mmCIF file of C-alpha atoms in Angstrom:
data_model
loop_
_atom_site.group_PDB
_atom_site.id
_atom_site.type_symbol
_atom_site.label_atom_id
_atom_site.label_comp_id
_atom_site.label_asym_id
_atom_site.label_seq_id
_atom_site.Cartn_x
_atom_site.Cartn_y
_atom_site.Cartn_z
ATOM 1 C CA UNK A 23 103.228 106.934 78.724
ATOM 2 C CA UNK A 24 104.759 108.244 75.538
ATOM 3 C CA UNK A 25 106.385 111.348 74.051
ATOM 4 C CA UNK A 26 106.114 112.458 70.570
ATOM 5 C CA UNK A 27 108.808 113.150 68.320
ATOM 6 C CA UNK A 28 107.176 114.255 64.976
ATOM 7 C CA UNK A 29 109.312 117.229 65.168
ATOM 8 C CA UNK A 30 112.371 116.061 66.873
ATOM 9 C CA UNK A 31 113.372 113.275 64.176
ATOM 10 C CA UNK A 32 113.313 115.869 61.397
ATOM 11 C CA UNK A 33 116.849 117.633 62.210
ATOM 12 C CA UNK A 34 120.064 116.367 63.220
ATOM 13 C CA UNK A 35 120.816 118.049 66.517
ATOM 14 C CA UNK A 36 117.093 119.544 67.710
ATOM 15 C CA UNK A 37 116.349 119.000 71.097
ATOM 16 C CA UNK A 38 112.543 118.979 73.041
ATOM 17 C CA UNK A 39 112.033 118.338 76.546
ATOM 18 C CA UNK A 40 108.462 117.212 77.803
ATOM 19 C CA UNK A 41 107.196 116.798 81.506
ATOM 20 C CA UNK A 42 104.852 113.878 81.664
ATOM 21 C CA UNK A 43 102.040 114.336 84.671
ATOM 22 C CA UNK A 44 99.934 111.033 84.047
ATOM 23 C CA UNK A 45 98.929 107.759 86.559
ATOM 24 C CA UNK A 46 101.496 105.417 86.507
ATOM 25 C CA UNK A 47 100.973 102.542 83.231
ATOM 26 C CA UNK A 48 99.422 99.621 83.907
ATOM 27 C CA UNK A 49 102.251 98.281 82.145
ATOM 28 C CA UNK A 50 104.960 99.775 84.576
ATOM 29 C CA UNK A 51 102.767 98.607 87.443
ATOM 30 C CA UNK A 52 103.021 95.122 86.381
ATOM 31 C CA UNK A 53 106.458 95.061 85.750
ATOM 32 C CA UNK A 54 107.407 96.269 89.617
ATOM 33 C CA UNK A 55 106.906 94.059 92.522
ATOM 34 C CA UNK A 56 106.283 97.023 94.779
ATOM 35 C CA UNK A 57 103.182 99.522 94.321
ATOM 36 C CA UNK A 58 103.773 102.993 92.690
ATOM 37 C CA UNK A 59 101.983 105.475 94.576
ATOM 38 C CA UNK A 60 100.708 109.058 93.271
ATOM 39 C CA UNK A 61 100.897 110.394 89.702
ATOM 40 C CA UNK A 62 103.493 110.201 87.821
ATOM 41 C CA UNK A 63 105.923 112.867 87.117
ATOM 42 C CA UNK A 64 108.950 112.364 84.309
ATOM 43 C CA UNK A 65 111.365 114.973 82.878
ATOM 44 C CA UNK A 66 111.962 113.920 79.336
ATOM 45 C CA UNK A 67 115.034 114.616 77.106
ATOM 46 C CA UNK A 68 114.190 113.515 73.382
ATOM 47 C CA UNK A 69 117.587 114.519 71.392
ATOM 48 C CA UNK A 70 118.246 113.692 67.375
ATOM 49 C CA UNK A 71 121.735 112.282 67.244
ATOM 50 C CA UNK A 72 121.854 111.238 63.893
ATOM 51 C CA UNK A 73 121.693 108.806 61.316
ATOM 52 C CA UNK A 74 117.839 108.233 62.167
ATOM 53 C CA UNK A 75 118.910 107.869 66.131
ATOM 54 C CA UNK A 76 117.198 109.626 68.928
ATOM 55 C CA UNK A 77 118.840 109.394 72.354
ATOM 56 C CA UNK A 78 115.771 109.639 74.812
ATOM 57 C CA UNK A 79 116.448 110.773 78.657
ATOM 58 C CA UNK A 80 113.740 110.355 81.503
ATOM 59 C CA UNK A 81 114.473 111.596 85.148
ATOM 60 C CA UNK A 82 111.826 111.825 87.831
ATOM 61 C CA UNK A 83 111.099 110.490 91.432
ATOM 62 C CA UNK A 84 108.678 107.765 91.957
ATOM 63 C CA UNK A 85 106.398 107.198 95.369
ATOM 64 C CA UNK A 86 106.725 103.934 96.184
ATOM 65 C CA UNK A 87 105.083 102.044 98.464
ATOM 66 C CA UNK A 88 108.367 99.914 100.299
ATOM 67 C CA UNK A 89 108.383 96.969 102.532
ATOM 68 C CA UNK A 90 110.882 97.545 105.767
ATOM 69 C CA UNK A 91 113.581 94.990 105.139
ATOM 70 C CA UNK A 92 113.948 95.048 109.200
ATOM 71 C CA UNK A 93 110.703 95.085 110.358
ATOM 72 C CA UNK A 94 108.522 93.654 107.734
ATOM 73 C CA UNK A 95 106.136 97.340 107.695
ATOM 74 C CA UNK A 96 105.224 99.138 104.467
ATOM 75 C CA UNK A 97 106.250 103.157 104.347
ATOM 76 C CA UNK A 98 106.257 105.168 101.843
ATOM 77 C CA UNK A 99 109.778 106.029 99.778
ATOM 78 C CA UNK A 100 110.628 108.372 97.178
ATOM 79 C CA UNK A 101 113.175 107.126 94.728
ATOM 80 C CA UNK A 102 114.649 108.909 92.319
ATOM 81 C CA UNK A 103 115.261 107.984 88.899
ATOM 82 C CA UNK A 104 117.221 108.244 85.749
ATOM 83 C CA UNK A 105 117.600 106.342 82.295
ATOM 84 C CA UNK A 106 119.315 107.181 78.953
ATOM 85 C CA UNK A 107 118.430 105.201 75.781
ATOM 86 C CA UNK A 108 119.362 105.132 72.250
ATOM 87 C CA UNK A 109 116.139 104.335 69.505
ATOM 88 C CA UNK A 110 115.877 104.031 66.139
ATOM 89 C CA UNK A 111 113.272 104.117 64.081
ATOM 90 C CA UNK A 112 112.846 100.305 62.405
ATOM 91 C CA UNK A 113 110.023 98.114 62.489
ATOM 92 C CA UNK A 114 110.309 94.807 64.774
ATOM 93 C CA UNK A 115 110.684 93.501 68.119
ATOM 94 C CA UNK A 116 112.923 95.114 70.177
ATOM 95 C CA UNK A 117 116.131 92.998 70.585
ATOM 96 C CA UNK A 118 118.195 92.484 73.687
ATOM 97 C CA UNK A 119 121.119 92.155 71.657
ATOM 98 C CA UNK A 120 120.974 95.532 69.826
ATOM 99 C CA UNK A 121 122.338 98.822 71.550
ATOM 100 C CA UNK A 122 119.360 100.519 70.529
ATOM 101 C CA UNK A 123 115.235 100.119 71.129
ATOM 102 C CA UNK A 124 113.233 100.282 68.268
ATOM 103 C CA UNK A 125 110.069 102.700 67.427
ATOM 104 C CA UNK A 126 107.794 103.304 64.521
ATOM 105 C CA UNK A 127 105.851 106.374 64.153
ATOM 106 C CA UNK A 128 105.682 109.711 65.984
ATOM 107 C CA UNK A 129 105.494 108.350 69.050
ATOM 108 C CA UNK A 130 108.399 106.903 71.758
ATOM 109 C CA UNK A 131 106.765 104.617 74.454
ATOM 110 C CA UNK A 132 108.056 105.350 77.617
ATOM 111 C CA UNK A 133 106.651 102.582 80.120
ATOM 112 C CA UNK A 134 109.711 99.649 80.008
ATOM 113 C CA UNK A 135 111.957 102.557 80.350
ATOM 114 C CA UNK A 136 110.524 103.956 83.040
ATOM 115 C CA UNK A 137 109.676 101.031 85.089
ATOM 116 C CA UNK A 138 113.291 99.588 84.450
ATOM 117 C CA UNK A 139 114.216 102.855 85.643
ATOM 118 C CA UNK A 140 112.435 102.523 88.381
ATOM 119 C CA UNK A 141 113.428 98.922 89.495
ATOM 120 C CA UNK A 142 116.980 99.511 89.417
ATOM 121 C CA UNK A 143 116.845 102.377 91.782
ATOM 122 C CA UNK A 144 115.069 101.566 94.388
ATOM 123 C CA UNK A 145 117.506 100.543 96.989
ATOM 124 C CA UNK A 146 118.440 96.608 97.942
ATOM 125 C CA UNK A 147 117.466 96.751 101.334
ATOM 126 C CA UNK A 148 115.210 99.934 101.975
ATOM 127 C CA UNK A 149 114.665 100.681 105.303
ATOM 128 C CA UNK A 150 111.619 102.956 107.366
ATOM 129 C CA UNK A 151 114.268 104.534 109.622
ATOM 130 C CA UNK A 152 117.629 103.749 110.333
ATOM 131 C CA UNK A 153 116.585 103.421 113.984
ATOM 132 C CA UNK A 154 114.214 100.993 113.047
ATOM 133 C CA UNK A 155 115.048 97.848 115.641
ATOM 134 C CA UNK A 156 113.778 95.252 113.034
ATOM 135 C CA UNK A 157 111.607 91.990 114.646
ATOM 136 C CA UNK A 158 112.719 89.774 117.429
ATOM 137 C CA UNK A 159 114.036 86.674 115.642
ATOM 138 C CA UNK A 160 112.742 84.258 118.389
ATOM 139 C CA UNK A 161 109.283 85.155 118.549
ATOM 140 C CA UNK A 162 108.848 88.224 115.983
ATOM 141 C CA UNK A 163 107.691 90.452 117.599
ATOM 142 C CA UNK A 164 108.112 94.077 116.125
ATOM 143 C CA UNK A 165 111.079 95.847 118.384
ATOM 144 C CA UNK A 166 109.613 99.008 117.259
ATOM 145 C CA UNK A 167 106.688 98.911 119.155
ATOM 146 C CA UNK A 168 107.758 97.808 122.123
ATOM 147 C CA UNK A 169 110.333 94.963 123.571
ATOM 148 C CA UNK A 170 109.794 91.005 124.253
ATOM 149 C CA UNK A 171 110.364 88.677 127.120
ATOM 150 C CA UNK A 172 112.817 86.902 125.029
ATOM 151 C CA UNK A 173 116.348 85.949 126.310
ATOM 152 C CA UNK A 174 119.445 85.961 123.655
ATOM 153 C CA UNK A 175 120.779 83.067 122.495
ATOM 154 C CA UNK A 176 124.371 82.998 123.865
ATOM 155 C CA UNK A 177 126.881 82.820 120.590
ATOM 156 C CA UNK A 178 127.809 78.588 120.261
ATOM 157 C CA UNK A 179 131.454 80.097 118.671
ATOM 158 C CA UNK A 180 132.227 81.073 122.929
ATOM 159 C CA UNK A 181 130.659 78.056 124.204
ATOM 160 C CA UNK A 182 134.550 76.430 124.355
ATOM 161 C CA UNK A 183 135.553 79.212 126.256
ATOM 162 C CA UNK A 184 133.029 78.929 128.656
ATOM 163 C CA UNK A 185 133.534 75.587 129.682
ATOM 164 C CA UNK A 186 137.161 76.449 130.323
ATOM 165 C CA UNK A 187 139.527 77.065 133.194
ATOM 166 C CA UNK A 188 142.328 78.976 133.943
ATOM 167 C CA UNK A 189 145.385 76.476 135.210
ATOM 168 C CA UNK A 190 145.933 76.300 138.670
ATOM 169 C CA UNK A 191 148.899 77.290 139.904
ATOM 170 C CA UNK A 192 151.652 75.233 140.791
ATOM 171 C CA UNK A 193 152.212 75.221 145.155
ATOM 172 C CA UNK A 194 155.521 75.491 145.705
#
């Protein structure tokens, strides 16, 4: 996944927008640990700051294929994404300690943006429905589907307080 910027890196100040329809990279793929679904569909921002810098946006929502962090079950999720990032055109290995990603040629690769993009968005602990009962945590059975013949564990923090007695009262 790229965008070219032959034209854009000429003048200070142009502008070009792109809308990528492609399959996900293999490259973004491998850098997920959940499976993109569907084609891929980015909004790109390519903008000449300067001084040899382009400032690159991508926006777009990715299908995802989720795990239920209650119940275990895969559903689909959209997740929306965005990214900003500075490049510059140099030769070398991009460096985590620069503010700025590197790029040679007339071309901006798009795919470690993207899938970072991607990975930070997608929410900590996604979830099918919010009515979504989770799995029985004796036997694990999915609540969803229907209930279990387990019994709840009583809480040990009230198991004092169950072994105790009011005082009797004094006879006078």
């Amino acid at each position: 996944m790229f965008v070219r910027v032959s034209d854009v890196k000429k003048w200070a100040g142009r502008e070009e927008t792109a809308e990528i329809h492609e399959p996900w990279p293999e490259a973004t793929q491998e850098r997920l640990d959940f499976p993109l679904k569907g084609p891929a569909i980015v909004f790109v921002t390519v903008r000449n700051t300067g001084g040899g810098n382009l400032l690159v946006e991508v926006s777009g929502t990715a299908q995802v294929e989720a795990i239920c962090a209650r119940c275990m079950e895969p559903f689909p999720l959209e997740v929306p994404f965005s990214a900003t990032e500075q490049f510059r055109e140099e030769v070398g290995e991009n460096d985590p300690l620069l503010d700025y990603s590197r790029y040679v040629g007339d071309k901006i690769f798009l795919d470690e943006m993207v899938a970072d993009a991607v990975g930070v968005s997608m929410p900590i602990r996604a979830v099918c429905h919010e009515e979504c009962q989770g799995l029985c945590p004796r036997c694990g059975t999915n609540l969803n589907w229907g209930h279990c013949d387990c019994q709840p564990e009583p809480d040990s923090r009230w198991a004092a307080l169950a072994r105790w007695s009011p005082p009797s009262e004094p006879e006078s």
